[in-house]
XYZ file of C-alpha atoms in Angstrom:
447
model
C 76.048 141.905 132.921
C 73.006 142.428 130.690
C 72.115 140.224 127.707
C 69.422 140.900 125.093
C 68.382 138.428 122.417
C 66.553 138.726 119.112
C 65.283 135.699 117.205
C 64.376 135.505 113.529
C 62.746 132.654 111.648
C 61.359 129.349 112.813
C 60.211 128.024 116.176
C 63.363 125.902 116.229
C 65.343 129.121 116.563
C 63.095 130.314 119.393
C 63.699 127.059 121.284
C 67.454 127.437 120.837
C 67.451 131.078 121.942
C 65.548 130.132 125.099
C 68.147 127.450 125.804
C 70.903 130.079 125.562
C 68.996 132.572 127.729
C 68.663 129.979 130.459
C 72.377 129.170 130.321
C 73.362 132.847 130.573
C 70.866 133.495 133.377
C 72.393 130.656 135.418
C 75.776 132.394 135.070
C 74.390 135.613 136.527
C 73.519 137.511 133.353
C 70.390 139.665 133.462
C 67.984 139.167 130.552
C 66.800 142.544 129.208
C 64.604 143.615 126.307
C 66.328 143.841 122.932
C 65.003 147.378 122.496
C 66.936 148.485 125.593
C 70.595 148.863 126.457
C 72.583 145.664 126.989
C 76.225 144.634 127.293
C 75.737 141.620 125.027
C 73.324 141.336 122.113
C 72.658 137.906 120.611
C 70.909 137.703 117.234
C 69.761 134.215 116.200
C 69.340 134.414 112.442
C 67.357 132.924 109.569
C 68.343 132.460 105.918
C 65.087 131.188 104.419
C 64.549 134.426 102.460
C 66.465 137.582 101.607
C 63.945 139.471 103.752
C 64.993 137.439 106.804
C 68.643 138.258 106.121
C 67.836 141.954 105.778
C 66.048 141.851 109.144
C 69.201 140.375 110.679
C 71.341 143.248 109.421
C 68.739 145.708 110.700
C 68.835 144.046 114.145
C 72.634 144.402 114.262
C 72.379 148.117 113.512
C 69.627 148.492 116.111
C 71.747 146.829 118.808
C 74.766 149.010 118.098
C 72.669 152.164 118.050
C 71.471 151.342 121.569
C 74.948 150.603 122.903
C 77.857 151.206 120.486
C 80.284 149.539 122.907
C 78.222 146.358 123.306
C 79.385 142.917 122.244
C 77.256 141.680 119.330
C 77.056 137.950 118.635
C 75.365 136.800 115.429
C 74.517 133.106 115.340
C 72.423 130.609 113.384
C 71.566 129.923 109.760
C 72.421 133.256 108.128
C 75.638 133.340 110.157
C 76.438 129.833 108.902
C 75.999 130.714 105.229
C 77.273 134.320 105.167
C 79.834 134.594 107.975
C 82.306 136.863 106.200
C 79.562 139.227 105.068
C 78.271 139.535 108.637
C 81.744 139.827 110.166
C 82.438 142.769 107.867
C 79.700 144.801 109.590
C 81.471 147.179 112.018
C 80.676 146.307 115.622
C 80.067 142.563 115.208
C 82.267 140.622 117.665
C 81.195 136.980 117.268
C 79.818 135.019 114.313
C 78.833 131.426 115.032
C 77.206 128.893 112.757
C 74.853 126.192 113.910
C 77.420 123.702 115.204
C 78.865 125.888 117.992
C 76.112 128.364 118.802
C 75.133 126.250 121.806
C 78.647 126.969 123.162
C 78.101 130.728 123.032
C 78.289 131.178 126.821
C 81.816 129.749 127.044
C 82.933 131.713 123.992
C 81.599 134.971 125.459
C 83.254 134.314 128.824
C 86.582 133.625 127.091
C 86.256 136.829 125.067
C 85.473 138.937 128.130
C 88.388 137.379 130.023
C 90.751 138.114 127.124
C 89.565 141.719 127.065
C 90.155 142.065 130.797
C 93.739 140.875 130.274
C 94.245 143.107 127.241
C 94.718 140.049 125.035
C 91.678 140.436 122.789
C 92.248 141.517 119.192
C 89.778 144.356 118.892
C 88.174 144.769 115.486
C 88.744 141.129 114.547
C 85.475 139.217 114.983
C 85.647 135.632 116.176
C 84.213 133.400 113.404
C 83.356 129.695 113.625
C 81.132 128.110 110.999
C 82.230 124.490 110.945
C 79.939 121.849 109.473
C 76.878 121.454 111.726
C 77.069 117.991 113.293
C 76.109 118.394 116.940
C 72.596 118.034 118.306
C 71.293 119.647 121.481
C 67.631 119.010 122.390
C 66.128 122.156 123.865
C 62.839 123.951 124.408
C 61.532 127.482 124.506
C 60.829 129.935 127.210
C 59.198 130.582 130.514
C 55.626 130.156 129.294
C 54.114 127.236 131.194
C 51.143 127.121 128.853
C 52.923 126.220 125.629
C 56.557 125.537 124.654
C 58.401 124.529 121.489
C 60.549 121.426 121.860
C 63.405 120.806 119.417
C 63.531 117.070 118.706
C 65.385 117.046 115.361
C 67.771 119.194 113.343
C 69.128 119.285 109.803
C 67.814 117.947 106.491
C 69.027 115.539 103.819
C 66.490 116.493 101.152
C 68.240 119.398 99.372
C 65.154 120.785 97.665
C 66.324 123.033 94.864
C 65.020 126.278 96.418
C 66.266 125.711 99.963
C 69.470 126.828 101.672
C 68.631 125.261 105.031
C 70.529 121.950 104.509
C 73.692 124.023 103.930
C 73.002 126.008 107.105
C 71.715 123.245 109.374
C 73.607 120.206 108.120
C 72.390 116.632 107.822
C 69.377 115.254 109.667
C 70.146 114.208 113.230
C 68.424 113.737 116.564
C 68.824 112.203 119.982
C 67.449 108.753 120.795
C 63.831 108.214 121.779
C 64.916 107.606 125.376
C 67.035 110.778 125.513
C 64.256 112.856 123.979
C 61.662 111.513 126.402
C 64.015 112.327 129.277
C 64.000 116.000 128.223
C 60.225 115.854 127.781
C 59.870 114.753 131.390
C 61.875 117.811 132.487
C 59.461 119.974 130.495
C 56.536 118.287 132.238
C 58.131 118.945 135.653
C 57.912 122.672 134.888
C 54.149 122.439 134.641
C 53.978 122.962 130.885
C 50.565 122.062 129.499
C 51.190 121.961 125.733
C 54.342 121.001 123.830
C 54.937 121.626 120.121
C 57.493 119.295 118.533
C 59.826 121.197 116.198
C 62.631 120.375 113.816
C 63.896 121.106 110.334
C 62.583 117.824 108.928
C 60.845 116.420 111.981
C 59.582 113.236 110.342
C 63.148 111.997 109.822
C 63.649 111.724 113.585
C 65.607 108.580 114.464
C 66.908 107.794 110.985
C 70.138 105.823 111.119
C 69.277 104.545 114.593
C 66.537 102.097 113.720
C 64.004 104.390 115.416
C 61.069 106.221 113.839
C 59.177 109.412 114.512
C 56.043 107.446 115.363
C 58.070 105.530 117.978
C 58.862 108.858 119.632
C 55.213 109.932 119.548
C 54.104 106.746 121.276
C 56.556 107.280 124.130
C 55.839 111.005 124.508
C 52.134 110.228 124.783
C 52.943 108.343 127.994
C 54.706 111.296 129.667
C 52.647 112.383 132.665
C 51.845 116.043 133.206
C 51.728 117.282 129.597
C 48.115 117.604 128.502
C 48.629 118.259 124.808
C 51.189 117.605 122.082
C 51.320 119.203 118.629
C 53.444 118.264 115.616
C 54.666 121.544 114.135
C 55.483 120.388 110.594
C 55.958 117.093 108.791
C 56.639 116.253 105.151
C 53.740 114.529 103.316
C 55.919 111.605 102.215
C 56.763 110.941 105.881
C 53.172 110.913 107.117
C 52.085 107.302 107.292
C 48.643 105.931 108.003
C 50.184 104.274 111.061
C 51.235 107.700 112.378
C 47.846 109.252 111.631
C 45.946 106.357 113.197
C 48.067 106.769 116.316
C 47.360 110.514 116.567
C 43.633 109.910 116.079
C 43.549 107.502 119.019
C 46.208 109.007 121.265
C 45.831 110.512 124.715
C 47.370 113.905 123.972
C 48.343 114.421 120.327
C 46.114 116.991 118.693
C 44.319 116.958 115.313
C 46.381 119.806 113.889
C 48.788 119.151 111.023
C 51.224 121.429 109.206
C 52.037 119.670 105.926
C 54.293 121.545 103.466
C 52.960 121.494 99.912
C 55.102 124.204 98.242
C 53.371 123.792 94.855
C 50.155 122.293 93.555
C 51.661 121.452 90.171
C 53.499 118.163 89.620
C 55.786 119.878 87.101
C 56.848 122.450 89.687
C 57.170 119.857 92.457
C 59.534 117.904 90.220
C 61.630 121.029 89.564
C 61.742 121.615 93.322
C 62.942 118.019 93.901
C 60.101 117.414 96.322
C 59.638 113.754 97.283
C 55.932 113.421 96.509
C 53.376 114.413 93.909
C 49.961 116.027 94.203
C 48.226 112.644 94.241
C 50.124 111.533 97.357
C 49.543 114.889 99.049
C 45.794 114.719 98.353
C 45.620 111.168 99.726
C 47.281 112.237 102.971
C 44.921 115.175 103.481
C 41.843 113.123 102.632
C 42.896 110.301 104.978
C 43.337 112.770 107.838
C 39.847 114.126 107.278
C 38.393 110.609 107.034
C 39.563 109.676 110.546
C 39.661 113.174 112.133
C 36.892 115.198 110.424
C 37.503 118.328 112.521
C 41.292 118.318 112.043
C 43.012 121.564 111.116
C 45.457 121.225 108.208
C 47.920 123.956 107.207
C 50.065 123.972 104.067
C 53.164 125.920 103.016
C 53.100 127.259 99.443
C 55.799 129.076 97.445
C 54.558 131.563 94.841
C 56.549 132.324 91.702
C 59.178 129.593 91.776
C 61.606 129.704 88.845
C 59.930 128.020 85.876
C 56.411 128.338 87.306
C 54.325 129.775 84.472
C 50.825 131.167 84.794
C 49.426 127.774 83.776
C 51.263 125.979 86.586
C 50.266 128.646 89.077
C 46.569 128.363 88.209
C 46.807 124.564 88.208
C 48.320 124.692 91.687
C 45.709 127.112 92.983
C 42.887 124.924 91.665
C 44.476 121.878 93.307
C 44.580 123.661 96.679
C 40.970 124.803 96.326
C 39.834 121.191 95.903
C 41.411 120.071 99.182
C 39.961 120.455 102.715
C 42.939 122.562 103.820
C 42.294 125.008 106.682
C 44.833 127.740 105.867
C 48.080 128.438 104.029
C 51.498 129.855 104.835
C 52.390 131.679 101.612
C 55.928 132.731 100.634
C 56.954 134.588 97.469
C 59.920 132.701 96.028
C 63.258 134.140 97.174
C 66.527 133.342 95.366
C 68.964 131.581 97.686
C 72.679 131.614 96.771
C 74.240 128.259 95.813
C 70.873 126.509 95.391
C 70.005 124.571 92.234
C 66.904 126.674 91.641
C 69.131 129.563 90.556
C 69.853 127.564 87.375
C 66.301 126.373 86.730
C 63.658 127.681 84.374
C 62.612 131.192 83.512
C 62.652 133.627 86.425
C 59.290 135.014 87.510
C 59.409 138.812 87.965
C 59.347 139.884 91.624
C 56.120 141.862 91.209
C 54.446 138.804 89.679
C 55.626 136.647 92.596
C 54.030 139.130 94.958
C 50.806 139.182 92.959
C 50.540 135.409 93.046
C 51.365 135.362 96.766
C 48.612 137.919 97.447
C 46.148 135.794 95.480
C 47.050 132.725 97.516
C 46.797 134.700 100.750
C 43.259 135.695 99.791
C 42.503 132.026 99.155
C 43.967 131.182 102.570
C 41.733 133.732 104.286
C 38.677 132.222 102.603
C 39.688 128.675 103.521
C 40.345 129.692 107.113
C 36.933 131.348 107.322
C 35.235 128.265 105.876
C 37.063 125.997 108.334
C 36.059 128.124 111.326
C 32.461 128.281 110.082
C 32.424 124.463 109.882
C 33.211 124.371 113.616
C 30.477 126.792 114.721
C 28.192 125.265 117.342
C 30.681 122.509 118.171
C 32.226 122.111 121.609
C 36.026 121.986 121.811
C 38.712 121.811 124.473
C 40.572 125.104 124.982
C 43.897 125.659 126.733
C 43.732 129.122 128.337
C 46.746 131.461 128.255
C 47.858 134.051 130.803
C 47.864 137.154 128.567
C 45.025 139.601 129.128
C 43.308 141.057 126.049
C 40.773 143.763 125.330
C 37.531 142.141 124.219
C 36.999 141.153 120.603
C 33.266 140.514 120.289
C 33.452 140.206 124.072
C 30.680 139.093 126.414
C 29.371 140.650 129.560
C 27.497 138.670 132.186
C 24.288 138.925 130.166
C 25.893 137.506 127.045
C 25.835 140.864 125.263
C 28.645 142.413 123.255
C 30.748 144.675 125.442
C 33.860 146.274 123.996
C 36.714 146.910 126.446
C 35.994 143.903 128.665
C 39.188 142.168 129.846
C 39.420 138.756 128.197
C 41.628 135.685 128.112
C 42.342 133.664 124.994
C 43.304 130.125 124.136
C 43.558 127.612 121.315
C 41.231 124.707 120.701
C 42.764 121.334 119.985
C 42.195 121.994 116.251
C 43.763 125.452 116.350
C 40.903 127.911 116.594
C 41.476 130.908 118.850
C 38.686 131.453 121.368
C 38.116 133.958 124.158
C 36.204 134.316 127.404
C 36.115 136.869 130.259
C 39.443 136.770 132.126
C 39.596 134.457 135.138
C 43.055 133.939 136.595
C 42.291 130.497 137.959
C 41.785 129.162 134.424
C 45.287 130.025 133.191
C 46.934 126.803 132.060
C 43.672 124.890 132.392
C 41.853 123.032 129.621
C 38.098 123.585 129.565
C 35.356 122.904 127.057
C 33.735 125.745 125.115
C 31.390 126.075 122.166
C 32.668 127.877 119.087
C 30.249 130.692 118.245
C 30.172 134.316 117.166
C 30.925 135.609 120.661
C 33.758 133.229 121.611
C 35.684 133.267 118.343
C 38.611 135.667 117.967
C 38.142 136.593 114.336
C 41.244 138.655 113.601
C 44.193 136.564 114.711
C 47.516 135.604 113.192
C 48.479 131.934 112.992
C 51.459 131.256 115.249
C 52.914 127.995 114.017
């Protein structure tokens, strides 16, 4: 039996899809490419934007065009919030929200058994979108260089623009001890770098008397993992205690993804964010004071309802004043049932796109300035297995040579470097100077 998966959205989804792939593989299923013919297609969905939802519907059509008789299972956040809409698409067999998607293997086996007995009700998709309450720690993929480790799920914040709390449920996690136990299994696989993921990662342990920093301290003791990254953490949850720990830790890296969303206090208040620009600036400046070479990314939404040109320019100027390394920019997307639908004057879609493009240009400039600030400095690089054609490649004489086979890797502060391919270095951490020949200039950020 062949299974193909397609994942949309965040790294949390990728970790969960990998968990499902491993479960199906253990039951004898063969993992095949989503672009090929399969007996079962699994689409793990995202509902952050309308674009993500459109991509889900496109993936369903793609799967059915490749094998019209295949079983199609649609799971995840979009499935949670729009189950009936998805189930109405001809050919969809299973729609699971976030509480039961980890049980997909058993559900599929029951469906196939019912079909074999002639007991299945063809044309009636199985739907289950109960309130998400369960938590299953899991991690992504076969890549021994870098994996994404789900340590938290759900969110209690209910920002006015966001549908994720409705799709993912309340914040929840395993205990520190349980999470470390899974981390040790990751280490046993030879994984060199682990990225901690969640919906609101900094709320790990709430309700248990445990804190996110408590988890970091214990993970730092796990033998075998060379590097740990924190994928994203809210500015109001970043404490000086946490930052001081990262600065002095064995394996946690100076790379922070801190959502901003808006650089205007008026807009932040409309969004129901739990901080203001002053707090955000203090966090960024403190990071740079103790980790001068740290890489700091920020999420920004362009064209939120009620954001006038004055607020947009105010926000852009605020960002320009901060030592941020790059931005993740999103044009505002209306989400059904969110409070933002009732707030302020709507910004025209074309204006949202214009503002987003302006912020993306700012991001490119900030990224360039950050990389330039690291030129001539030596950093530790974790080398990956993929082979690449040279970008500003070197030959043995140190001269540019296009077409040379190269390997690439990330520095601890998230700069992509390259060197001539050498298989023995895959998964190894070595030191390299950032310069015009080692830098990979045209890359896409992956967090």
